[in-house]
GROMACS .gro file of C-alpha atoms in nm:
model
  192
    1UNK     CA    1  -2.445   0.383  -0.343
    2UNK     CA    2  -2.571   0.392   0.031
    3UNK     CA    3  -2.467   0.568   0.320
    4UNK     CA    4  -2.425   0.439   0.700
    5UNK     CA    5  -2.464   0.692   1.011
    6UNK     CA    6  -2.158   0.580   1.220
    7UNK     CA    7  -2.103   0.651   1.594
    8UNK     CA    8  -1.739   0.567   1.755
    9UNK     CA    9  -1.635   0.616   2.083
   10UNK     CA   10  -1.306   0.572   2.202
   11UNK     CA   11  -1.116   0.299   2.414
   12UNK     CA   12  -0.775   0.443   2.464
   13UNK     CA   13  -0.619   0.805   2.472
   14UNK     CA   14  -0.647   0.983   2.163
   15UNK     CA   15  -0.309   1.234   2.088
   16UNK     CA   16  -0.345   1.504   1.786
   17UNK     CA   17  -0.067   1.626   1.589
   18UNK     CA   18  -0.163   1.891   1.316
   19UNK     CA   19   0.095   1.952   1.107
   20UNK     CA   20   0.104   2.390   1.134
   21UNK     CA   21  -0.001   2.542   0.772
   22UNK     CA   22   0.105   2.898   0.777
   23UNK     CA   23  -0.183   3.134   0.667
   24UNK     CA   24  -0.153   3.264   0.280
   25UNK     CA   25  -0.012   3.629   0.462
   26UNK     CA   26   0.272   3.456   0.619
   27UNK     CA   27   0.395   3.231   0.350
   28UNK     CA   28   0.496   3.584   0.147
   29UNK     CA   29   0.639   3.716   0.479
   30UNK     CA   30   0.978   3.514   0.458
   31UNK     CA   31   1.128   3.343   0.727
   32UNK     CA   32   1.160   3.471   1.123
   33UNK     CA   33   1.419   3.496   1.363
   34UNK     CA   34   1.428   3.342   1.686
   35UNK     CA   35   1.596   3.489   1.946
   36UNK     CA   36   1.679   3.287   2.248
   37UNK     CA   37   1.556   2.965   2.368
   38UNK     CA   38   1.212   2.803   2.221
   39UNK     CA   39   0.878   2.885   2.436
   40UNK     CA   40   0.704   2.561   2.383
   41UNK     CA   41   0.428   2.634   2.664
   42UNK     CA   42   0.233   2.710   2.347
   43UNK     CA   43   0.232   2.446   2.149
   44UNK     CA   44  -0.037   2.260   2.144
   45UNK     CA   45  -0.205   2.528   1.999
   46UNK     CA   46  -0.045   2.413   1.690
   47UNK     CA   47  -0.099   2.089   1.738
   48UNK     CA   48  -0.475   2.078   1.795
   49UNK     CA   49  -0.756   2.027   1.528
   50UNK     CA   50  -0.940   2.384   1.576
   51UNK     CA   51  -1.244   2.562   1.387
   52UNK     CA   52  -1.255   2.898   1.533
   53UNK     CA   53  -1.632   2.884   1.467
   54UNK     CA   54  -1.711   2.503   1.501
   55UNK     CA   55  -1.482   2.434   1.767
   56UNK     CA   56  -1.260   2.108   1.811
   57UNK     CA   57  -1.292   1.883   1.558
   58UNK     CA   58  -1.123   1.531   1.356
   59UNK     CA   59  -1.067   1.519   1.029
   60UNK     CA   60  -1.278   1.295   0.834
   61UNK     CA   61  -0.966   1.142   0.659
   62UNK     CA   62  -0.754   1.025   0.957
   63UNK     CA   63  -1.086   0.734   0.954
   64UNK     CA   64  -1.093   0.731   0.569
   65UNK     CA   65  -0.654   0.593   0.591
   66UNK     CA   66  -0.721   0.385   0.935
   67UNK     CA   67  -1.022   0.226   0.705
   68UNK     CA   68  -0.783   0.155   0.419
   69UNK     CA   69  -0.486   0.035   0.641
   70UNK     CA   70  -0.757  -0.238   0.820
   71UNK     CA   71  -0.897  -0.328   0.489
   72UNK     CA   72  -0.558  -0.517   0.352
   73UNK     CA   73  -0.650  -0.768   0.634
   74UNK     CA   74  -0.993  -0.868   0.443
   75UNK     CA   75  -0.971  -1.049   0.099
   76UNK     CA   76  -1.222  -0.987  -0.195
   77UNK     CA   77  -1.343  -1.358  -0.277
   78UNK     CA   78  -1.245  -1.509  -0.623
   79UNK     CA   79  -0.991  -1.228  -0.686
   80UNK     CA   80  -0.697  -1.450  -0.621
   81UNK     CA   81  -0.591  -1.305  -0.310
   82UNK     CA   82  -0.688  -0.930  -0.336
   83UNK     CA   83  -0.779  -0.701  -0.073
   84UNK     CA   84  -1.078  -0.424  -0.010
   85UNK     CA   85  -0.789  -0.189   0.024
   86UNK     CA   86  -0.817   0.023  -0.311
   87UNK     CA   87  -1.205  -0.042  -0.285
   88UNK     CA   88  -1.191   0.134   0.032
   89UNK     CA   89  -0.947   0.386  -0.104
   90UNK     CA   90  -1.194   0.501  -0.402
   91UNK     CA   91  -1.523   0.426  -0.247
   92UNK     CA   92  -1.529   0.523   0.095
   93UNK     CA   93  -1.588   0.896   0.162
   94UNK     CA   94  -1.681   1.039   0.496
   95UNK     CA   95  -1.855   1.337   0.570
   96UNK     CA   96  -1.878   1.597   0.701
   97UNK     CA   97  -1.503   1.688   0.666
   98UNK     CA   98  -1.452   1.822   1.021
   99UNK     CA   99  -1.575   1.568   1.265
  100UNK     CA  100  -1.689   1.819   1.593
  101UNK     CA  101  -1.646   1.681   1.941
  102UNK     CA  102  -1.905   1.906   2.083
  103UNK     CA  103  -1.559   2.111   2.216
  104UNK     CA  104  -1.557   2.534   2.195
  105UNK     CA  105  -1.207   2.625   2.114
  106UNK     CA  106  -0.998   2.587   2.460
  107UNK     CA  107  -0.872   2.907   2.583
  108UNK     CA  108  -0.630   2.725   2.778
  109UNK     CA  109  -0.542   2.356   2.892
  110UNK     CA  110  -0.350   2.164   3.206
  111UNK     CA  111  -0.232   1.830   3.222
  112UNK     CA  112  -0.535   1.711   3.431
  113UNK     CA  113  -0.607   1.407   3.294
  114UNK     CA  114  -0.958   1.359   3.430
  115UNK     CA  115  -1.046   1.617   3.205
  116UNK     CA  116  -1.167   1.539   2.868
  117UNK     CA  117  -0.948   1.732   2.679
  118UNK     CA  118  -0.619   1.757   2.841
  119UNK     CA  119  -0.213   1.802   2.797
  120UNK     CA  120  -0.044   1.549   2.734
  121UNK     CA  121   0.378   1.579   2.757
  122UNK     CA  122   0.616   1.272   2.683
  123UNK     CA  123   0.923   1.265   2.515
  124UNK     CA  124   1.001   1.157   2.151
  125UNK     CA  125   1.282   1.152   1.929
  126UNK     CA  126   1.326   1.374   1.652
  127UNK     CA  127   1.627   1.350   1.434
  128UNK     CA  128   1.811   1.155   1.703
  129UNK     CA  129   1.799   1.423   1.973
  130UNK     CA  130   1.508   1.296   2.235
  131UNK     CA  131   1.285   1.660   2.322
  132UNK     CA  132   0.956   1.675   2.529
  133UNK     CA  133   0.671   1.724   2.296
  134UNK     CA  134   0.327   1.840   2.454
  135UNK     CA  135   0.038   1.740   2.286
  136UNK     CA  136  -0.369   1.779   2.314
  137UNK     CA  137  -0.532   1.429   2.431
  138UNK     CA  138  -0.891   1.328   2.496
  139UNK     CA  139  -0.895   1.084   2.748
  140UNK     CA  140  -1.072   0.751   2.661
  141UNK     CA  141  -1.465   0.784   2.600
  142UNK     CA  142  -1.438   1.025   2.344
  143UNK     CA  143  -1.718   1.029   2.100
  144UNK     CA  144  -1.756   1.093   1.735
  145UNK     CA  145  -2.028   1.100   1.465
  146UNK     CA  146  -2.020   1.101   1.091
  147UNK     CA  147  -2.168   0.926   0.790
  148UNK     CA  148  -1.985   0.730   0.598
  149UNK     CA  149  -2.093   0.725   0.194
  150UNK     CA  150  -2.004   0.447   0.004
  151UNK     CA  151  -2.007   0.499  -0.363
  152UNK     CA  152  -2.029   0.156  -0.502
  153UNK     CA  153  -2.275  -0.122  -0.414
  154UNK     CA  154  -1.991  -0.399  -0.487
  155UNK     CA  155  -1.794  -0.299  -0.087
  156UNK     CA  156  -2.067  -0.507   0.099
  157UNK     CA  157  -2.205  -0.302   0.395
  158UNK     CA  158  -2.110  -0.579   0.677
  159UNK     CA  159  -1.767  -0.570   0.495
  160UNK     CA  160  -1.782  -0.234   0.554
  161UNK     CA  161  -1.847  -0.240   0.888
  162UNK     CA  162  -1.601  -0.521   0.964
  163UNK     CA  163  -1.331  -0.347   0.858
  164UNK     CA  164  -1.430  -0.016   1.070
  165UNK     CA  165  -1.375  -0.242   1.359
  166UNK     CA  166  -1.069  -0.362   1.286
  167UNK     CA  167  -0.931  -0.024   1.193
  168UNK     CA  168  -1.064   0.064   1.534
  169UNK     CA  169  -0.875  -0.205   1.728
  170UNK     CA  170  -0.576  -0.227   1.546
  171UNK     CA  171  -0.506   0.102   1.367
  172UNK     CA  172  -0.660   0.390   1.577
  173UNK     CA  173  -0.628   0.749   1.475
  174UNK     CA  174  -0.437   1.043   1.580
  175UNK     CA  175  -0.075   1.099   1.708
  176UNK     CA  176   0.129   0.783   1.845
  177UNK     CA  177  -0.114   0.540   1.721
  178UNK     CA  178  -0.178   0.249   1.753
  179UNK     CA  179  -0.110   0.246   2.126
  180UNK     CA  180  -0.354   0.573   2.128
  181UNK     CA  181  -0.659   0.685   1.936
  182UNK     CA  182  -0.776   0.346   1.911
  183UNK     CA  183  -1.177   0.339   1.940
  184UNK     CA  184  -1.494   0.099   1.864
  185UNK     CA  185  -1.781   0.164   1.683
  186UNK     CA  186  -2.116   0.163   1.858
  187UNK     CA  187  -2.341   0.257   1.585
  188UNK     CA  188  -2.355   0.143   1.265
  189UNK     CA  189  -2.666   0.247   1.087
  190UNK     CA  190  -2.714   0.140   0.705
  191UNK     CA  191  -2.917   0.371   0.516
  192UNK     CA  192  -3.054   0.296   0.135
   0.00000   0.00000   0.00000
């Protein structure tokens, strides 16, 4: 076992998406009524990784799937063709669990895009019908830090490392990806 202090920072715009979990109170509530057309001014609020106490944050696992995606592309040697990608699935865990960007909870947001954290709108297509979705972005240079543990000794450390690059040019993290949240690693610190 050994763990690695990582640093990324990103090269293009990183979206979020978080998929709304009702609180425990409103899942016995039933359903609500909506009367009249759909306020969506609102909803990035919903869409926005947000600790009321730690601020704006990443989840540690959108890096922990981006790491397994990349690692298909690497083969183990003399496993006939087998890749780090269920090494990476059962040995790689990062911590903490909420990645903080330094960022209090936003009271509100524009679509300023000099700004770090901004709005991003563009349209998409859900269930054939194309609707403008707004979204939170962080423009490129955002920075992250976490430690990544690594359970077993046999997922080489420069492996290791290899692979977080690749998931960091290739993969990315976040909404819309790969064409956003893609980012590259600037520290990579093994410790025993």
């Amino acid at each position: 076992m050994y763990q690695v202090n990582v640093k990324v920072q990103g090269t293009s715009v990183m979206l979020q998406h978080r998929f709304p979990i009702p609180t425990y109170e409103e899942m016995g509530s039933g359903g609500t009524k909506s009367t009249g057309a759909k306020d969506y001014r609102e909803e990035w609020r919903q869409s926005l990784y947000v600790d009321d106490k730690n601020g704006v944050y990443q989840p540690a696992n959108h890096f922990e799937l981006a790491m397994v995606k990349a690692a298909v592309n690497f083969k183990v040697t003399g496993k006939r063709g087998k890749s780090y990608k269920d090494m990476v699935s059962a040995n790689v865990v990062i911590d903490p669990e909420k990645i903080l960007f330094g960022i209090e909870n936003p009271k509100d947001l524009d679509t300023d895009a000099d700004k770090p954290l901004y709005l991003d709108l563009r349209p998409v297509v859900i269930q054939r019908a194309r609707v403008v979705r707004i979204r939170p972005a962080f423009k490129p240079g955002w920075e992250l830090e976490f430690t990544i543990n690594v359970l077993d000794n046999e997922l080489p450390a420069n492996m290791l490392q290899d692979i977080l690059v690749l998931a960091g040019k290739t993969v990315g993290i976040g909404d819309y990806r790969p064409k956003f949240g893609r980012f590259s690693v600037v520290k990579f610190d093994v410790v025993k």
